[in-house]
Amino acid sequence: MSKKITVAALSLLLTAALPGVASAESVMQKVKRTGVLTAGTSKDAFPFAYKDKQGQLIGYSVDMLKLIQQQLEKELGKKVQLKLVPLSPAGRIPNIVNRKVDIVCDASSFTWERNKNVDFSFSYGATGTNLLVKKASNLGSPKSLIGKKIGVLAKTTNEQAIKQAQPQAKLVYLRDRWQGYTALQQGRIDAFADDGILLEAWLGRKQNFNSYKVVPDRPLSREGIACMVPENNSDFLDTVNYTFYGFMQGFVNNESKYVTIFDRWFGPRGAIPLNRDLRELTVETMRIVIDSHQDIRK
């Protein structure tokens, strides 16, 4: 056996014995091979991503995933199926790291801690941390939260916002948003911390408006909403960002296709009309992205 053949055979054996030696399949390679984009999203983050009465996952972030699907089809020259997987906030990053999903789009916000394990897209929306409380409650300021039971979802920016705003608050960890609403209704917590848009959406339902309120007027934190993808997938992240840039540029330029998508969820007759502050914050977030990148001419 020649020396070259021996070295080649040894390399193959080492690659088989040590999976890490082999280069992992990228998201773009996987989607091209399978024709499937597997996306994680929420089932209770109305209006970003939630289940409708028929059990289908819909929402603003789901519409963003559909735009990414369409862009992938253009780039790969083939049909791409969008497979949606409902995930809890705590399950988002593990499922990306373990490559059980190719992307997560729900109501995720950037943090440096999360960025250690995943990469973030451009922000395509904006929100902040607020509190849902009973109508008669005097909670709202950071000082008022001392010793109070504040419901949070683990591993969310809302949890971190409460810790930063008032370290002496007593955090109560909840399984999901519906458990948070129920705990507040039953008096087991004094407030439930979540994204302001999500709380406003829940409050907007007729049976809740007269008994609860969202505080404070200015969120305890302000964050952009983005998607998360596996690290070291720059070609896929480029596709996601290009998709979002096109959407945001179209929306800011008042192109009907993109305005229709946004207004379906946040317009005057949408699922949850944004108040002036949140709408201006969202548009400002989009303009920052647009102004710092090259124009896309359709």
mmCIF file of C-alpha atoms in Angstrom:
data_model
loop_
_atom_site.group_PDB
_atom_site.id
_atom_site.type_symbol
_atom_site.label_atom_id
_atom_site.label_comp_id
_atom_site.label_asym_id
_atom_site.label_seq_id
_atom_site.Cartn_x
_atom_site.Cartn_y
_atom_site.Cartn_z
ATOM 1 C CA MET A 1 0.000 0.000 0.000
ATOM 2 C CA SER A 2 1.440 3.373 -0.997
ATOM 3 C CA LYS A 3 2.090 6.110 1.548
ATOM 4 C CA LYS A 4 -0.520 8.389 -0.084
ATOM 5 C CA ILE A 5 -3.222 5.714 0.133
ATOM 6 C CA THR A 6 -2.326 5.008 3.774
ATOM 7 C CA VAL A 7 -2.640 8.720 4.685
ATOM 8 C CA ALA A 8 -5.960 9.024 2.832
ATOM 9 C CA ALA A 9 -7.344 5.926 4.541
ATOM 10 C CA LEU A 10 -6.231 7.200 7.942
ATOM 11 C CA SER A 11 -7.923 10.567 7.271
ATOM 12 C CA LEU A 12 -11.198 8.833 6.444
ATOM 13 C CA LEU A 13 -11.001 6.758 9.625
ATOM 14 C CA LEU A 14 -10.346 9.834 11.758
ATOM 15 C CA THR A 15 -13.227 11.716 10.133
ATOM 16 C CA ALA A 16 -15.600 8.831 10.842
ATOM 17 C CA ALA A 17 -14.401 8.454 14.421
ATOM 18 C CA LEU A 18 -14.510 12.170 15.161
ATOM 19 C CA PRO A 19 -17.742 13.725 13.804
ATOM 20 C CA GLY A 20 -16.492 17.186 14.698
ATOM 21 C CA VAL A 21 -13.711 16.847 12.149
ATOM 22 C CA ALA A 22 -16.214 16.767 9.307
ATOM 23 C CA SER A 23 -17.597 20.128 8.289
ATOM 24 C CA ALA A 24 -21.257 20.447 9.316
ATOM 25 C CA GLU A 25 -23.865 20.954 6.635
ATOM 26 C CA SER A 26 -24.855 24.591 6.420
ATOM 27 C CA VAL A 27 -28.478 25.709 6.565
ATOM 28 C CA MET A 28 -28.409 26.677 2.893
ATOM 29 C CA GLN A 29 -26.972 23.284 1.930
ATOM 30 C CA LYS A 30 -29.587 21.508 4.024
ATOM 31 C CA VAL A 31 -32.488 23.520 2.570
ATOM 32 C CA LYS A 32 -31.176 22.971 -0.964
ATOM 33 C CA ARG A 33 -30.848 19.227 -0.343
ATOM 34 C CA THR A 34 -34.191 18.686 1.417
ATOM 35 C CA GLY A 35 -36.339 21.504 0.067
ATOM 36 C CA VAL A 36 -37.487 22.232 3.644
ATOM 37 C CA LEU A 37 -36.900 25.258 5.886
ATOM 38 C CA THR A 38 -37.578 24.228 9.495
ATOM 39 C CA ALA A 39 -38.496 27.258 11.588
ATOM 40 C CA GLY A 40 -39.146 27.542 15.303
ATOM 41 C CA THR A 41 -41.713 30.022 16.543
ATOM 42 C CA SER A 42 -44.101 30.684 19.442
ATOM 43 C CA LYS A 43 -47.601 29.339 19.906
ATOM 44 C CA ASP A 44 -48.831 32.071 22.266
ATOM 45 C CA ALA A 45 -47.015 35.300 21.289
ATOM 46 C CA PHE A 46 -50.029 37.071 19.754
ATOM 47 C CA PRO A 47 -49.748 38.814 17.307
ATOM 48 C CA PHE A 48 -46.169 37.792 16.429
ATOM 49 C CA ALA A 49 -46.644 34.035 16.381
ATOM 50 C CA TYR A 50 -49.569 32.068 17.779
ATOM 51 C CA LYS A 51 -52.066 29.324 17.025
ATOM 52 C CA ASP A 52 -55.382 30.347 15.487
ATOM 53 C CA LYS A 53 -58.730 28.610 16.111
ATOM 54 C CA GLN A 54 -57.807 25.947 13.573
ATOM 55 C CA GLY A 55 -54.509 25.229 15.349
ATOM 56 C CA GLN A 56 -52.415 26.840 12.595
ATOM 57 C CA LEU A 57 -49.400 28.982 13.485
ATOM 58 C CA ILE A 58 -49.863 32.522 12.177
ATOM 59 C CA GLY A 59 -48.673 36.049 12.996
ATOM 60 C CA TYR A 60 -46.347 38.861 11.984
ATOM 61 C CA SER A 61 -43.193 36.794 12.524
ATOM 62 C CA VAL A 62 -44.723 33.876 10.623
ATOM 63 C CA ASP A 63 -45.325 36.267 7.711
ATOM 64 C CA MET A 64 -41.625 37.198 7.892
ATOM 65 C CA LEU A 65 -40.748 33.501 7.652
ATOM 66 C CA LYS A 66 -42.920 33.204 4.561
ATOM 67 C CA LEU A 67 -41.001 36.076 2.951
ATOM 68 C CA ILE A 68 -37.730 34.270 3.775
ATOM 69 C CA GLN A 69 -39.178 31.094 2.222
ATOM 70 C CA GLN A 70 -39.977 33.012 -0.965
ATOM 71 C CA GLN A 71 -36.478 34.530 -1.103
ATOM 72 C CA LEU A 72 -34.896 31.098 -0.662
ATOM 73 C CA GLU A 73 -36.975 29.770 -3.539
ATOM 74 C CA LYS A 74 -35.637 32.563 -5.759
ATOM 75 C CA GLU A 75 -32.036 31.966 -4.747
ATOM 76 C CA LEU A 76 -32.114 28.158 -4.878
ATOM 77 C CA GLY A 77 -34.323 27.909 -7.940
ATOM 78 C CA LYS A 78 -36.646 25.344 -6.369
ATOM 79 C CA LYS A 79 -39.737 25.055 -4.194
ATOM 80 C CA VAL A 80 -39.094 25.301 -0.450
ATOM 81 C CA GLN A 81 -41.520 23.995 2.169
ATOM 82 C CA LEU A 82 -41.830 26.038 5.381
ATOM 83 C CA LYS A 83 -42.126 23.677 8.356
ATOM 84 C CA LEU A 84 -43.166 25.482 11.550
ATOM 85 C CA VAL A 85 -42.248 24.091 14.974
ATOM 86 C CA PRO A 86 -43.798 25.613 18.144
ATOM 87 C CA LEU A 87 -41.167 26.314 20.822
ATOM 88 C CA SER A 88 -41.125 27.734 24.330
ATOM 89 C CA PRO A 89 -38.794 30.702 24.990
ATOM 90 C CA ALA A 90 -36.424 28.410 26.898
ATOM 91 C CA GLY A 91 -36.343 25.928 24.013
ATOM 92 C CA ARG A 92 -35.401 28.365 21.271
ATOM 93 C CA ILE A 93 -31.614 28.447 21.533
ATOM 94 C CA PRO A 94 -31.108 24.721 22.367
ATOM 95 C CA ASN A 95 -33.120 23.782 19.276
ATOM 96 C CA ILE A 96 -31.012 26.084 17.100
ATOM 97 C CA VAL A 97 -27.711 24.891 18.578
ATOM 98 C CA ASN A 98 -28.736 21.240 18.144
ATOM 99 C CA ARG A 99 -29.857 22.069 14.572
ATOM 100 C CA LYS A 100 -33.390 20.819 15.133
ATOM 101 C CA VAL A 101 -34.554 24.099 13.591
ATOM 102 C CA ASP A 102 -32.853 26.298 10.994
ATOM 103 C CA ILE A 103 -34.167 29.611 12.326
ATOM 104 C CA VAL A 104 -36.355 31.008 15.114
ATOM 105 C CA CYS A 105 -38.649 33.963 14.505
ATOM 106 C CA ASP A 106 -41.206 34.902 17.157
ATOM 107 C CA ALA A 107 -40.713 37.894 19.425
ATOM 108 C CA SER A 108 -37.006 37.393 20.141
ATOM 109 C CA SER A 109 -34.735 40.239 21.206
ATOM 110 C CA PHE A 110 -30.955 40.513 21.007
ATOM 111 C CA THR A 111 -28.852 39.943 24.125
ATOM 112 C CA TRP A 112 -25.091 39.491 24.365
ATOM 113 C CA GLU A 113 -25.607 36.248 26.279
ATOM 114 C CA ARG A 114 -27.788 34.785 23.519
ATOM 115 C CA ASN A 115 -25.346 36.026 20.916
ATOM 116 C CA LYS A 116 -22.716 33.674 22.326
ATOM 117 C CA ASN A 117 -24.661 30.726 20.902
ATOM 118 C CA VAL A 118 -26.636 32.069 17.925
ATOM 119 C CA ASP A 119 -26.510 34.870 15.378
ATOM 120 C CA PHE A 120 -29.200 37.550 15.045
ATOM 121 C CA SER A 121 -30.812 39.036 11.981
ATOM 122 C CA PHE A 122 -31.714 42.665 11.408
ATOM 123 C CA SER A 123 -34.494 43.862 13.711
ATOM 124 C CA TYR A 124 -37.818 43.965 11.843
ATOM 125 C CA GLY A 125 -39.863 45.359 14.735
ATOM 126 C CA ALA A 126 -39.549 46.877 18.192
ATOM 127 C CA THR A 127 -41.046 46.342 21.618
ATOM 128 C CA GLY A 128 -40.140 46.685 25.299
ATOM 129 C CA THR A 129 -40.823 45.202 28.723
ATOM 130 C CA ASN A 130 -44.035 46.230 30.469
ATOM 131 C CA LEU A 131 -46.181 44.864 33.285
ATOM 132 C CA LEU A 132 -49.722 43.555 33.208
ATOM 133 C CA VAL A 133 -51.474 44.356 36.503
ATOM 134 C CA LYS A 134 -54.976 44.532 37.884
ATOM 135 C CA LYS A 135 -56.807 47.802 37.302
ATOM 136 C CA ALA A 136 -56.588 48.923 40.944
ATOM 137 C CA SER A 137 -52.849 48.211 41.233
ATOM 138 C CA ASN A 138 -50.411 51.042 41.972
ATOM 139 C CA LEU A 139 -47.435 49.112 40.549
ATOM 140 C CA GLY A 140 -45.446 50.525 37.668
ATOM 141 C CA SER A 141 -42.297 52.289 38.834
ATOM 142 C CA PRO A 142 -39.198 50.241 39.673
ATOM 143 C CA LYS A 143 -39.481 51.310 43.346
ATOM 144 C CA SER A 144 -43.045 49.995 43.551
ATOM 145 C CA LEU A 145 -41.822 46.469 42.646
ATOM 146 C CA ILE A 146 -39.772 45.972 45.823
ATOM 147 C CA GLY A 147 -40.896 42.712 47.447
ATOM 148 C CA LYS A 148 -43.632 42.147 44.850
ATOM 149 C CA LYS A 149 -44.206 38.855 43.036
ATOM 150 C CA ILE A 150 -43.503 39.439 39.360
ATOM 151 C CA GLY A 151 -44.277 36.640 36.951
ATOM 152 C CA VAL A 152 -41.711 36.085 34.177
ATOM 153 C CA LEU A 153 -40.834 33.519 31.543
ATOM 154 C CA ALA A 154 -37.364 32.042 32.014
ATOM 155 C CA LYS A 155 -34.550 33.076 29.693
ATOM 156 C CA THR A 156 -36.356 36.096 28.282
ATOM 157 C CA THR A 157 -35.268 39.718 28.063
ATOM 158 C CA ASN A 158 -38.278 40.512 30.239
ATOM 159 C CA GLU A 159 -36.763 38.497 33.068
ATOM 160 C CA GLN A 160 -33.509 40.425 32.702
ATOM 161 C CA ALA A 161 -35.321 43.772 32.527
ATOM 162 C CA ILE A 162 -37.083 43.160 35.850
ATOM 163 C CA LYS A 163 -33.848 42.036 37.503
ATOM 164 C CA GLN A 164 -32.148 45.211 36.324
ATOM 165 C CA ALA A 165 -35.032 47.570 37.111
ATOM 166 C CA GLN A 166 -35.659 46.185 40.591
ATOM 167 C CA PRO A 167 -33.332 43.495 42.039
ATOM 168 C CA GLN A 168 -35.541 43.220 45.134
ATOM 169 C CA ALA A 169 -38.591 42.053 43.194
ATOM 170 C CA LYS A 170 -39.553 38.408 43.770
ATOM 171 C CA LEU A 171 -39.494 36.641 40.421
ATOM 172 C CA VAL A 172 -42.025 33.872 39.866
ATOM 173 C CA TYR A 173 -41.122 31.637 36.933
ATOM 174 C CA LEU A 174 -43.983 30.539 34.728
ATOM 175 C CA ARG A 175 -44.298 27.864 32.054
ATOM 176 C CA ASP A 176 -45.933 30.021 29.399
ATOM 177 C CA ARG A 177 -47.924 33.208 28.897
ATOM 178 C CA TRP A 178 -51.297 31.636 29.595
ATOM 179 C CA GLN A 179 -50.021 30.460 32.967
ATOM 180 C CA GLY A 180 -48.895 34.052 33.586
ATOM 181 C CA TYR A 181 -52.328 35.477 32.806
ATOM 182 C CA THR A 182 -53.989 32.839 34.985
ATOM 183 C CA ALA A 183 -51.608 33.447 37.903
ATOM 184 C CA LEU A 184 -52.396 37.176 37.776
ATOM 185 C CA GLN A 185 -56.138 36.548 37.616
ATOM 186 C CA GLN A 186 -55.923 34.230 40.640
ATOM 187 C CA GLY A 187 -53.795 36.676 42.643
ATOM 188 C CA ARG A 188 -50.761 34.381 42.836
ATOM 189 C CA ILE A 189 -48.571 37.134 41.376
ATOM 190 C CA ASP A 190 -48.771 40.917 41.574
ATOM 191 C CA ALA A 191 -47.793 41.529 37.965
ATOM 192 C CA PHE A 192 -46.819 39.661 34.821
ATOM 193 C CA ALA A 193 -43.831 40.990 32.845
ATOM 194 C CA ASP A 194 -43.780 40.520 29.084
ATOM 195 C CA ASP A 195 -43.329 42.394 25.814
ATOM 196 C CA GLY A 196 -45.590 45.449 25.830
ATOM 197 C CA ILE A 197 -47.132 44.624 22.449
ATOM 198 C CA LEU A 198 -48.081 41.132 23.628
ATOM 199 C CA LEU A 199 -49.654 42.493 26.811
ATOM 200 C CA GLU A 200 -51.565 45.167 24.904
ATOM 201 C CA ALA A 201 -52.856 42.436 22.597
ATOM 202 C CA TRP A 202 -54.167 40.402 25.548
ATOM 203 C CA LEU A 203 -55.610 43.522 27.154
ATOM 204 C CA GLY A 204 -57.395 44.394 23.925
ATOM 205 C CA ARG A 205 -59.718 41.467 24.275
ATOM 206 C CA LYS A 206 -63.069 42.769 25.453
ATOM 207 C CA GLN A 207 -63.347 40.667 28.607
ATOM 208 C CA ASN A 208 -59.971 41.884 29.949
ATOM 209 C CA PHE A 209 -60.010 45.630 29.303
ATOM 210 C CA ASN A 210 -62.031 46.739 32.333
ATOM 211 C CA SER A 211 -60.137 44.614 34.873
ATOM 212 C CA TYR A 212 -56.466 45.007 33.907
ATOM 213 C CA LYS A 213 -53.981 47.563 32.595
ATOM 214 C CA VAL A 214 -50.469 47.708 31.161
ATOM 215 C CA VAL A 215 -47.855 49.790 33.012
ATOM 216 C CA PRO A 216 -45.715 51.885 33.012
ATOM 217 C CA ASP A 217 -46.326 54.356 30.187
ATOM 218 C CA ARG A 218 -42.677 54.091 29.118
ATOM 219 C CA PRO A 219 -41.412 50.489 28.937
ATOM 220 C CA LEU A 220 -38.838 49.305 31.457
ATOM 221 C CA SER A 221 -36.677 48.312 28.481
ATOM 222 C CA ARG A 222 -36.722 48.819 24.714
ATOM 223 C CA GLU A 223 -35.607 46.123 22.290
ATOM 224 C CA GLY A 224 -35.602 45.252 18.633
ATOM 225 C CA ILE A 225 -37.333 42.078 17.454
ATOM 226 C CA ALA A 226 -35.182 39.800 15.325
ATOM 227 C CA CYS A 227 -34.743 36.208 14.193
ATOM 228 C CA MET A 228 -32.050 33.841 15.467
ATOM 229 C CA VAL A 229 -30.042 31.485 13.244
ATOM 230 C CA PRO A 230 -27.220 28.980 13.868
ATOM 231 C CA GLU A 231 -23.741 30.459 14.111
ATOM 232 C CA ASN A 232 -21.355 30.295 11.142
ATOM 233 C CA ASN A 233 -24.122 30.438 8.519
ATOM 234 C CA SER A 234 -23.349 33.784 6.935
ATOM 235 C CA ASP A 235 -24.882 32.886 3.560
ATOM 236 C CA PHE A 236 -28.215 32.022 5.170
ATOM 237 C CA LEU A 237 -28.078 35.080 7.444
ATOM 238 C CA ASP A 238 -27.401 37.223 4.369
ATOM 239 C CA THR A 239 -30.592 35.839 2.781
ATOM 240 C CA VAL A 240 -32.611 36.548 5.931
ATOM 241 C CA ASN A 241 -31.261 40.090 6.222
ATOM 242 C CA TYR A 242 -31.783 40.802 2.526
ATOM 243 C CA THR A 243 -35.391 39.649 2.925
ATOM 244 C CA PHE A 244 -35.980 41.906 5.921
ATOM 245 C CA TYR A 245 -34.300 44.875 4.287
ATOM 246 C CA GLY A 246 -36.562 44.507 1.272
ATOM 247 C CA PHE A 247 -39.620 44.300 3.515
ATOM 248 C CA MET A 248 -38.648 47.322 5.600
ATOM 249 C CA GLN A 249 -37.681 49.425 2.608
ATOM 250 C CA GLY A 250 -40.991 48.559 0.962
ATOM 251 C CA PHE A 251 -42.951 49.409 4.109
ATOM 252 C CA VAL A 252 -41.218 52.742 4.707
ATOM 253 C CA ASN A 253 -41.702 53.600 1.013
ATOM 254 C CA ASN A 254 -45.411 52.821 1.413
ATOM 255 C CA GLU A 255 -45.462 49.923 -1.074
ATOM 256 C CA SER A 256 -48.844 48.208 -0.760
ATOM 257 C CA LYS A 257 -47.544 44.618 -0.537
ATOM 258 C CA TYR A 258 -45.463 45.374 2.548
ATOM 259 C CA VAL A 259 -47.837 47.861 4.151
ATOM 260 C CA THR A 260 -50.578 45.225 3.905
ATOM 261 C CA ILE A 261 -48.433 42.695 5.787
ATOM 262 C CA PHE A 262 -47.604 45.160 8.561
ATOM 263 C CA ASP A 263 -51.101 46.603 8.893
ATOM 264 C CA ARG A 264 -52.653 43.129 9.044
ATOM 265 C CA TRP A 265 -51.145 42.899 12.525
ATOM 266 C CA PHE A 266 -50.416 46.450 13.677
ATOM 267 C CA GLY A 267 -52.456 48.836 11.527
ATOM 268 C CA PRO A 268 -55.554 50.776 12.655
ATOM 269 C CA ARG A 269 -57.752 47.783 11.830
ATOM 270 C CA GLY A 270 -55.128 45.146 12.546
ATOM 271 C CA ALA A 271 -54.935 42.479 15.228
ATOM 272 C CA ILE A 272 -53.361 44.909 17.703
ATOM 273 C CA PRO A 273 -53.179 48.564 16.561
ATOM 274 C CA LEU A 274 -49.946 50.130 17.775
ATOM 275 C CA ASN A 275 -50.125 53.314 19.787
ATOM 276 C CA ARG A 276 -48.198 56.271 18.373
ATOM 277 C CA ASP A 277 -45.059 55.677 20.502
ATOM 278 C CA LEU A 278 -44.695 52.020 19.513
ATOM 279 C CA ARG A 279 -45.410 52.693 15.846
ATOM 280 C CA GLU A 280 -42.850 55.505 15.744
ATOM 281 C CA LEU A 281 -40.318 53.292 17.555
ATOM 282 C CA THR A 282 -40.910 50.499 15.025
ATOM 283 C CA VAL A 283 -40.549 52.804 12.019
ATOM 284 C CA GLU A 284 -37.448 54.414 13.562
ATOM 285 C CA THR A 285 -35.915 50.956 14.034
ATOM 286 C CA MET A 286 -36.568 50.170 10.375
ATOM 287 C CA ARG A 287 -35.119 53.483 9.178
ATOM 288 C CA ILE A 288 -31.895 52.898 11.116
ATOM 289 C CA VAL A 289 -31.413 49.598 9.266
ATOM 290 C CA ILE A 290 -32.335 51.132 5.900
ATOM 291 C CA ASP A 291 -30.096 54.192 6.306
ATOM 292 C CA SER A 292 -27.046 52.069 7.150
ATOM 293 C CA HIS A 293 -27.265 49.711 4.141
ATOM 294 C CA GLN A 294 -27.308 49.911 0.369
ATOM 295 C CA ASP A 295 -30.654 50.488 -1.334
ATOM 296 C CA ILE A 296 -32.455 47.549 -2.899
ATOM 297 C CA ARG A 297 -33.941 48.570 -6.204
ATOM 298 C CA LYS A 298 -36.741 46.230 -7.205
#
